[in-house]
CSV table of C-alpha atoms in Angstrom, one decimal:
chain,number,residue,atom,x,y,z
A,1,MET,CA,-15.6,-38.9,28.7
A,2,ALA,CA,-12.4,-40.1,27.6
A,3,GLU,CA,-9.6,-37.7,27.7
A,4,THR,CA,-8.3,-36.8,24.1
A,5,LYS,CA,-4.8,-37.7,23.8
A,6,LYS,CA,-2.7,-34.9,22.3
A,7,SER,CA,-0.4,-35.8,19.4
A,8,ASN,CA,3.1,-34.8,20.3
A,9,LEU,CA,6.4,-35.0,18.7
A,10,ALA,CA,7.2,-38.4,20.1
A,11,LEU,CA,4.0,-39.8,18.4
A,12,VAL,CA,4.8,-38.1,15.0
A,13,ALA,CA,8.4,-39.6,15.3
A,14,ALA,CA,7.0,-43.1,16.0
A,15,ARG,CA,4.7,-42.9,13.0
A,16,ALA,CA,7.3,-41.6,10.5
A,17,GLY,CA,10.0,-44.0,11.7
A,18,VAL,CA,12.4,-41.4,12.6
A,19,SER,CA,14.0,-39.6,15.9
A,20,VAL,CA,12.2,-36.9,17.7
A,21,ALA,CA,15.3,-34.7,16.8
A,22,SER,CA,14.5,-35.3,13.1
A,23,VAL,CA,10.8,-34.3,13.4
A,24,SER,CA,11.8,-31.1,15.2
A,25,ARG,CA,14.3,-30.4,12.7
A,26,VAL,CA,11.8,-31.0,9.8
A,27,LEU,CA,9.0,-28.8,11.3
A,28,ASN,CA,11.2,-26.1,12.1
A,29,GLY,CA,12.6,-25.8,8.5
A,30,GLY,CA,16.1,-27.4,9.1
A,31,GLY,CA,18.0,-29.5,6.7
A,32,ALA,CA,16.5,-32.8,6.0
A,33,SER,CA,16.2,-35.1,3.0
A,34,ALA,CA,13.2,-35.1,0.8
A,35,GLU,CA,12.1,-38.6,1.8
A,36,MET,CA,12.5,-37.7,5.5
A,37,THR,CA,10.6,-34.4,5.1
A,38,ARG,CA,7.7,-36.2,3.3
A,39,ARG,CA,7.5,-39.0,6.0
A,40,VAL,CA,7.4,-36.5,8.9
A,41,ARG,CA,4.9,-34.2,7.3
A,42,GLU,CA,2.6,-37.0,6.3
A,43,ALA,CA,2.8,-38.4,10.0
A,44,ALA,CA,2.1,-35.0,11.3
A,45,GLU,CA,-0.9,-34.3,9.1
A,46,ALA,CA,-2.3,-37.9,9.8
A,47,LEU,CA,-2.0,-37.2,13.6
A,48,GLY,CA,-3.2,-33.5,13.2
A,49,TYR,CA,-0.1,-32.4,15.0
A,50,VAL,CA,0.1,-28.6,15.0
A,51,PRO,CA,3.6,-27.1,16.0
A,52,ASP,CA,3.6,-24.9,19.1
A,53,THR,CA,4.6,-21.4,17.4
A,54,SER,CA,4.7,-19.6,20.5
A,55,ALA,CA,7.3,-21.9,22.0
A,56,ARG,CA,9.4,-21.9,18.7
A,57,THR,CA,9.2,-17.9,18.7
A,58,LEU,CA,10.7,-18.0,22.3
A,59,ARG,CA,13.3,-20.3,21.1
A,60,THR,CA,14.2,-18.5,17.8
A,61,GLY,CA,13.3,-15.1,18.4
A,62,ARG,CA,11.2,-15.2,15.0
A,63,THR,CA,7.6,-15.2,14.4
A,64,ASP,CA,7.8,-15.7,10.6
A,65,GLN,CA,5.3,-12.7,10.2
A,66,ILE,CA,5.5,-9.6,8.6
A,67,ALA,CA,2.9,-6.7,9.3
A,68,LEU,CA,1.6,-4.4,6.7
A,69,ALA,CA,-0.1,-1.3,8.0
A,70,VAL,CA,-2.2,0.9,5.5
A,71,ALA,CA,-4.7,3.7,6.0
A,72,ASP,CA,-7.7,2.0,4.5
A,73,VAL,CA,-7.9,-1.7,3.3
A,74,GLY,CA,-10.8,-0.8,1.3
A,75,ASN,CA,-8.7,1.4,-1.1
A,76,PRO,CA,-8.0,-0.4,-4.4
A,77,VAL,CA,-4.2,0.7,-4.2
A,78,TYR,CA,-3.6,-0.9,-1.0
A,79,VAL,CA,-5.3,-4.2,-2.2
A,80,GLN,CA,-2.9,-4.1,-5.0
A,81,MET,CA,0.0,-3.6,-2.6
A,82,MET,CA,-1.2,-6.5,-0.4
A,83,ARG,CA,-1.3,-9.0,-3.1
A,84,THR,CA,2.3,-7.9,-4.1
A,85,VAL,CA,3.6,-8.1,-0.6
A,86,THR,CA,1.9,-11.3,0.2
A,87,SER,CA,3.7,-13.0,-2.9
A,88,ILE,CA,7.0,-11.6,-2.1
A,89,VAL,CA,7.2,-12.4,1.7
A,90,GLY,CA,5.5,-15.8,1.1
A,91,LYS,CA,8.4,-17.0,-0.9
A,92,ALA,CA,10.7,-15.9,1.8
A,93,GLY,CA,8.9,-17.9,4.3
A,94,TYR,CA,6.8,-15.2,6.0
A,95,ARG,CA,3.2,-14.8,6.6
A,96,LEU,CA,1.5,-11.3,6.0
A,97,VAL,CA,-0.6,-9.6,8.7
A,98,VAL,CA,-2.4,-6.6,7.7
A,99,SER,CA,-3.7,-3.7,9.7
A,100,SER,CA,-6.0,-0.8,8.8
A,101,THR,CA,-4.8,2.0,10.9
A,102,GLY,CA,-6.7,5.0,9.4
A,103,SER,CA,-4.8,8.4,9.0
A,104,ASP,CA,-4.1,9.0,12.6
A,105,PRO,CA,-0.5,8.7,13.4
A,106,ALA,CA,-1.4,7.8,17.0
A,107,ASP,CA,-3.0,4.6,16.0
A,108,GLN,CA,0.3,3.8,13.9
A,109,ILE,CA,2.3,4.4,17.0
A,110,ASP,CA,0.1,1.9,19.1
A,111,LEU,CA,0.4,-0.6,16.3
A,112,LEU,CA,4.0,-0.2,16.4
A,113,SER,CA,4.2,-0.6,20.3
A,114,SER,CA,2.3,-3.8,20.1
A,115,LEU,CA,4.4,-5.4,17.2
A,116,ASN,CA,7.6,-4.4,19.3
A,117,ARG,CA,6.3,-6.9,21.9
A,118,GLY,CA,7.2,-9.8,19.5
A,119,TYR,CA,4.2,-10.3,17.3
A,120,ALA,CA,6.1,-9.7,13.9
A,121,ASP,CA,9.5,-9.8,12.5
A,122,GLY,CA,9.2,-6.6,10.5
A,123,LEU,CA,6.6,-3.7,9.5
A,124,LEU,CA,5.9,-2.2,6.1
A,125,LEU,CA,4.3,1.1,7.1
A,126,SER,CA,2.5,3.3,4.6
A,127,PRO,CA,1.2,6.4,6.6
A,128,LEU,CA,-0.9,9.2,5.2
A,129,ARG,CA,0.6,11.6,8.0
A,130,ILE,CA,4.0,12.0,9.2
A,131,THR,CA,4.5,13.6,12.7
A,132,GLY,CA,7.4,14.0,14.9
A,133,GLU,CA,5.9,11.5,17.4
A,134,LEU,CA,5.6,9.0,14.8
A,135,ILE,CA,9.3,9.5,13.5
A,136,ASP,CA,10.5,9.1,17.1
A,137,ALA,CA,8.5,6.0,17.4
A,138,MET,CA,9.8,4.4,14.3
A,139,ARG,CA,13.6,5.5,15.2
A,140,GLY,CA,13.2,3.9,18.6
A,141,SER,CA,11.7,0.6,17.2
A,142,ARG,CA,13.3,-2.6,17.7
A,143,LEU,CA,11.2,-3.8,14.8
A,144,PRO,CA,12.8,-3.5,11.2
A,145,ILE,CA,10.5,-0.9,9.3
A,146,VAL,CA,10.3,0.1,5.6
A,147,VAL,CA,8.0,3.1,5.0
A,148,ILE,CA,6.1,3.3,1.8
A,149,GLY,CA,5.9,6.8,1.3
A,150,THR,CA,7.7,10.0,1.7
A,151,LEU,CA,10.0,10.7,4.7
A,152,PRO,CA,11.9,13.9,5.7
A,153,ALA,CA,15.5,13.8,4.3
A,154,ASP,CA,17.1,13.3,7.9
A,155,VAL,CA,15.1,10.2,8.8
A,156,GLU,CA,17.4,7.2,8.4
A,157,LEU,CA,15.0,4.6,7.4
A,158,ASP,CA,14.4,2.5,4.3
A,159,ASN,CA,11.8,4.0,2.4
A,160,VAL,CA,10.1,3.6,-1.2
A,161,ARG,CA,8.0,6.4,-2.5
A,162,ALA,CA,5.9,7.5,-5.5
A,163,ASP,CA,6.7,10.7,-7.6
A,164,SER,CA,3.2,12.3,-7.1
A,165,ALA,CA,4.3,15.7,-8.3
A,166,THR,CA,5.6,14.4,-11.6
A,167,GLY,CA,2.4,12.2,-12.0
A,168,ILE,CA,0.2,15.2,-11.6
A,169,GLY,CA,2.3,17.0,-14.2
A,170,LEU,CA,1.8,14.1,-16.6
A,171,ALA,CA,-1.9,14.3,-16.2
A,172,VAL,CA,-1.9,18.1,-16.8
A,173,GLU,CA,0.4,17.8,-19.9
A,174,HIS,CA,-2.0,15.3,-21.3
A,175,LEU,CA,-5.1,17.4,-20.7
A,176,VAL,CA,-3.4,20.4,-22.1
A,177,ALA,CA,-2.7,18.5,-25.4
A,178,GLN,CA,-6.3,17.8,-25.6
A,179,GLY,CA,-7.2,21.3,-25.6
A,180,ARG,CA,-8.1,21.5,-22.0
A,181,ARG,CA,-7.5,24.9,-20.2
A,182,ARG,CA,-9.7,25.3,-17.1
A,183,ILE,CA,-8.1,22.2,-15.3
A,184,ALA,CA,-9.4,21.6,-11.7
A,185,LEU,CA,-8.0,19.6,-8.8
A,186,VAL,CA,-10.0,17.4,-6.6
A,187,ASN,CA,-7.6,16.6,-3.8
A,188,GLY,CA,-7.5,14.8,-0.5
A,189,PRO,CA,-6.7,16.4,2.8
A,190,VAL,CA,-3.6,18.6,2.2
A,191,ASP,CA,-2.2,18.0,5.7
A,192,THR,CA,-1.5,14.2,4.4
A,193,VAL,CA,1.8,13.2,2.7
A,194,PRO,CA,-0.2,12.5,-0.8
A,195,GLY,CA,-2.4,15.4,-0.5
A,196,ALA,CA,0.4,17.9,0.0
A,197,ALA,CA,2.3,16.2,-3.0
A,198,ARG,CA,-0.5,16.3,-5.5
A,199,LEU,CA,-1.1,20.1,-4.6
A,200,ALA,CA,2.4,20.9,-5.2
A,201,GLY,CA,2.4,19.0,-8.4
A,202,TYR,CA,-0.8,20.5,-9.7
A,203,LEU,CA,0.3,24.2,-9.0
A,204,ALA,CA,3.7,23.6,-10.6
A,205,ALA,CA,2.0,22.2,-13.7
A,206,ILE,CA,-0.5,25.0,-13.8
A,207,GLU,CA,2.3,27.4,-13.8
A,208,ARG,CA,4.4,25.6,-16.2
A,209,PHE,CA,1.4,25.5,-18.9
A,210,ASP,CA,0.4,29.1,-18.1
A,211,LEU,CA,-3.3,27.9,-17.1
A,212,ALA,CA,-5.8,29.6,-14.8
A,213,ALA,CA,-4.8,29.1,-11.1
A,214,SER,CA,-8.2,30.1,-9.6
A,215,SER,CA,-9.0,28.9,-6.2
A,216,GLU,CA,-12.4,28.0,-7.4
A,217,LEU,CA,-10.9,25.2,-9.5
A,218,GLN,CA,-9.3,23.5,-6.3
A,219,VAL,CA,-11.3,21.6,-3.9
A,220,THR,CA,-10.3,19.5,-1.0
A,221,ALA,CA,-12.2,16.4,0.0
A,222,THR,CA,-12.4,15.3,3.5
A,223,GLY,CA,-10.8,12.1,2.8
A,224,PHE,CA,-9.4,9.9,-0.1
A,225,THR,CA,-12.8,8.0,-0.4
A,226,TYR,CA,-15.8,7.6,-3.0
A,227,ARG,CA,-18.1,9.7,-0.9
A,228,ALA,CA,-15.9,12.4,0.1
A,229,GLY,CA,-15.2,12.6,-3.6
A,230,ARG,CA,-18.8,12.9,-4.5
A,231,ARG,CA,-19.3,15.8,-2.0
A,232,ALA,CA,-16.1,17.6,-3.2
A,233,THR,CA,-17.0,17.3,-6.9
A,234,ALA,CA,-20.5,18.8,-6.1
A,235,GLN,CA,-18.7,21.6,-4.5
A,236,LEU,CA,-16.4,22.2,-7.5
A,237,LEU,CA,-19.3,22.2,-10.0
A,238,GLY,CA,-21.1,24.6,-7.7
A,239,GLN,CA,-18.5,27.1,-7.8
A,240,SER,CA,-16.7,26.8,-11.1
A,241,SER,CA,-17.0,25.4,-14.8
A,242,PRO,CA,-13.9,23.3,-15.3
A,243,ASP,CA,-13.2,21.5,-18.7
A,244,ALA,CA,-11.1,18.8,-17.0
A,245,ILE,CA,-10.6,17.5,-13.5
A,246,VAL,CA,-7.6,15.8,-12.0
A,247,CYS,CA,-8.4,13.7,-8.9
A,248,ALA,CA,-5.8,12.8,-6.3
A,249,ASN,CA,-6.8,9.1,-6.5
A,250,ASP,CA,-9.0,6.8,-8.4
A,251,LEU,CA,-11.8,6.7,-5.9
A,252,LEU,CA,-12.2,10.3,-5.9
A,253,ALA,CA,-12.1,10.1,-9.8
A,254,VAL,CA,-14.9,7.6,-9.9
A,255,ALA,CA,-16.9,9.8,-7.6
A,256,ALA,CA,-16.2,12.7,-10.0
A,257,LEU,CA,-17.6,10.8,-13.0
A,258,LYS,CA,-20.7,9.8,-11.1
A,259,GLU,CA,-21.3,13.5,-9.9
A,260,LEU,CA,-20.7,14.8,-13.5
A,261,ALA,CA,-23.2,12.2,-14.9
A,262,ALA,CA,-25.8,13.4,-12.2
A,263,ALA,CA,-25.3,17.0,-13.4
A,264,GLY,CA,-25.7,16.1,-16.9
A,265,ALA,CA,-22.2,16.8,-18.0
A,266,ARG,CA,-20.6,14.4,-20.7
A,267,VAL,CA,-17.2,12.7,-20.1
A,268,PRO,CA,-15.1,13.5,-22.0
A,269,ALA,CA,-16.9,15.7,-24.3
A,270,ASP,CA,-17.6,18.3,-21.7
A,271,VAL,CA,-15.2,17.6,-18.8
A,272,ALA,CA,-12.3,15.2,-18.9
A,273,VAL,CA,-11.3,13.3,-15.8
A,274,VAL,CA,-8.0,11.9,-14.7
A,275,GLY,CA,-7.4,10.0,-11.7
A,276,MET,CA,-4.5,8.6,-9.9
A,277,ASP,CA,-2.9,5.1,-8.9
A,278,ASP,CA,-4.1,3.3,-12.0
A,279,THR,CA,-6.1,0.7,-10.1
A,280,ASP,CA,-8.6,-1.9,-11.2
A,281,ALA,CA,-11.3,0.7,-10.6
A,282,ALA,CA,-10.0,2.8,-13.4
A,283,GLU,CA,-10.5,0.1,-16.0
A,284,LEU,CA,-14.1,-0.9,-14.5
A,285,ALA,CA,-15.4,2.8,-14.5
A,286,THR,CA,-17.7,3.9,-17.2
A,287,PRO,CA,-16.2,5.6,-19.1
A,288,SER,CA,-12.9,3.8,-18.3
A,289,LEU,CA,-10.7,6.1,-16.4
A,290,THR,CA,-7.4,7.7,-17.6
A,291,SER,CA,-5.2,7.3,-14.5
A,292,VAL,CA,-1.6,8.2,-13.3
A,293,ASP,CA,0.2,4.9,-12.4
A,294,LEU,CA,2.2,5.7,-9.4
A,295,GLY,CA,3.8,2.3,-9.5
A,296,SER,CA,1.9,0.6,-6.5
A,297,THR,CA,3.0,-2.9,-7.4
A,298,LYS,CA,6.5,-1.7,-7.9
A,299,ARG,CA,6.6,0.0,-4.7
A,300,ALA,CA,5.2,-2.7,-2.7
A,301,LYS,CA,7.6,-5.3,-4.3
A,302,ALA,CA,10.6,-3.1,-3.5
A,303,ALA,CA,9.5,-2.3,0.0
A,304,ALA,CA,9.0,-6.1,0.7
A,305,LYS,CA,12.4,-6.9,-0.6
A,306,LEU,CA,13.8,-4.1,1.4
A,307,LEU,CA,12.3,-5.2,4.6
A,308,ILE,CA,13.5,-9.0,4.2
A,309,ARG,CA,16.9,-7.6,3.4
A,310,ARG,CA,16.7,-5.3,6.6
A,311,ILE,CA,15.7,-8.4,8.7
A,312,GLU,CA,18.4,-10.4,7.5
A,313,ASP,CA,21.1,-7.7,7.7
A,314,PRO,CA,20.2,-5.2,10.3
A,315,ASP,CA,23.4,-3.2,9.6
A,316,ALA,CA,22.8,-2.8,5.7
A,317,PRO,CA,22.9,0.8,4.4
A,318,VAL,CA,19.7,2.6,4.2
A,319,GLN,CA,18.1,2.8,1.0
A,320,ARG,CA,15.7,5.4,-0.4
A,321,LEU,CA,13.9,4.6,-3.7
A,322,VAL,CA,11.7,6.6,-6.0
A,323,ILE,CA,9.3,4.9,-8.5
A,324,ALA,CA,8.8,6.9,-11.6
A,325,PRO,CA,5.0,7.5,-12.6
A,326,SER,CA,3.4,6.8,-16.0
A,327,LEU,CA,0.1,7.7,-17.6
A,328,SER,CA,-2.6,5.1,-18.6
A,329,VAL,CA,-4.9,6.8,-21.1
A,330,ARG,CA,-8.4,5.7,-21.5
A,331,GLU,CA,-12.0,7.1,-22.5
A,332,SER,CA,-12.3,9.5,-19.9
A,333,THR,CA,-10.1,12.0,-21.6
A,334,GLN,CA,-10.1,10.6,-25.3
A,335,GLU,CA,-13.0,11.9,-27.3
A,336,THR,CA,-14.1,9.3,-30.0
A,337,ALA,CA,-14.5,10.5,-33.7
């Protein structure tokens, strides 16, 4: 069998009619004229030449990759974030690598340890739980990190967070304006950052509008997933009779719609439902779902820009950004005449 001859820089240079140094400069993103760039890239494509990225990484210390770690890549809010981050980092010359780490901080620490061995130039991390061990790992990382979520005030890391408590307040205010008084909460685990923030916002809103603060109107799902939402809503309906339900995310809210329909309850005539995150699922639901927009796209865009800034300027001042929420009103809370 004849040995396959591997195309190399010299062959690309010969085909393009330029020097080996010029080929290297073009393929590594250095300065070159438009004509030279065209000739080199056409020659490389014709010969099937693929640059040795591992060698370039050793030489430059860069991978041209940015990692995004989220709890669940199946959650629509993270899909929105991924789309936005991909666009932003792509324009800056980076590829996006996505990891679904679940809710266990130990898995995020393991990922961070791997990435610190030279597999990425920076990390966007959206953790559900913050522990001392995770904070220590982030502080000790050589890798630039931006956290999408809430951090303790003494942690000097760039972060972009939502204002969940205010968002819950918008939902409750809207429901009160619709004449609802027995407003329930279907929450995710309260030992998570979003679960704790949503519970605090709910309790503050209930007090502000002088509503019933019964424990029977509060249920905690085992996760922020559809199936967990079905079980939690069934539990809620078995122990109370709410006239409105606020859910900690849109997946839980869609689950609530399904469970209410199975119980013969009309939405919104009998029970109004509000979700959080304002994902595509809110518009696709039947009836369409009123949802608190926590600015997932804005958070992702801001975080990606902060990370690129941190990579380019490691000594830049730490920034902490808060994205204000808004309410998208749809059929699940608006009775038609």
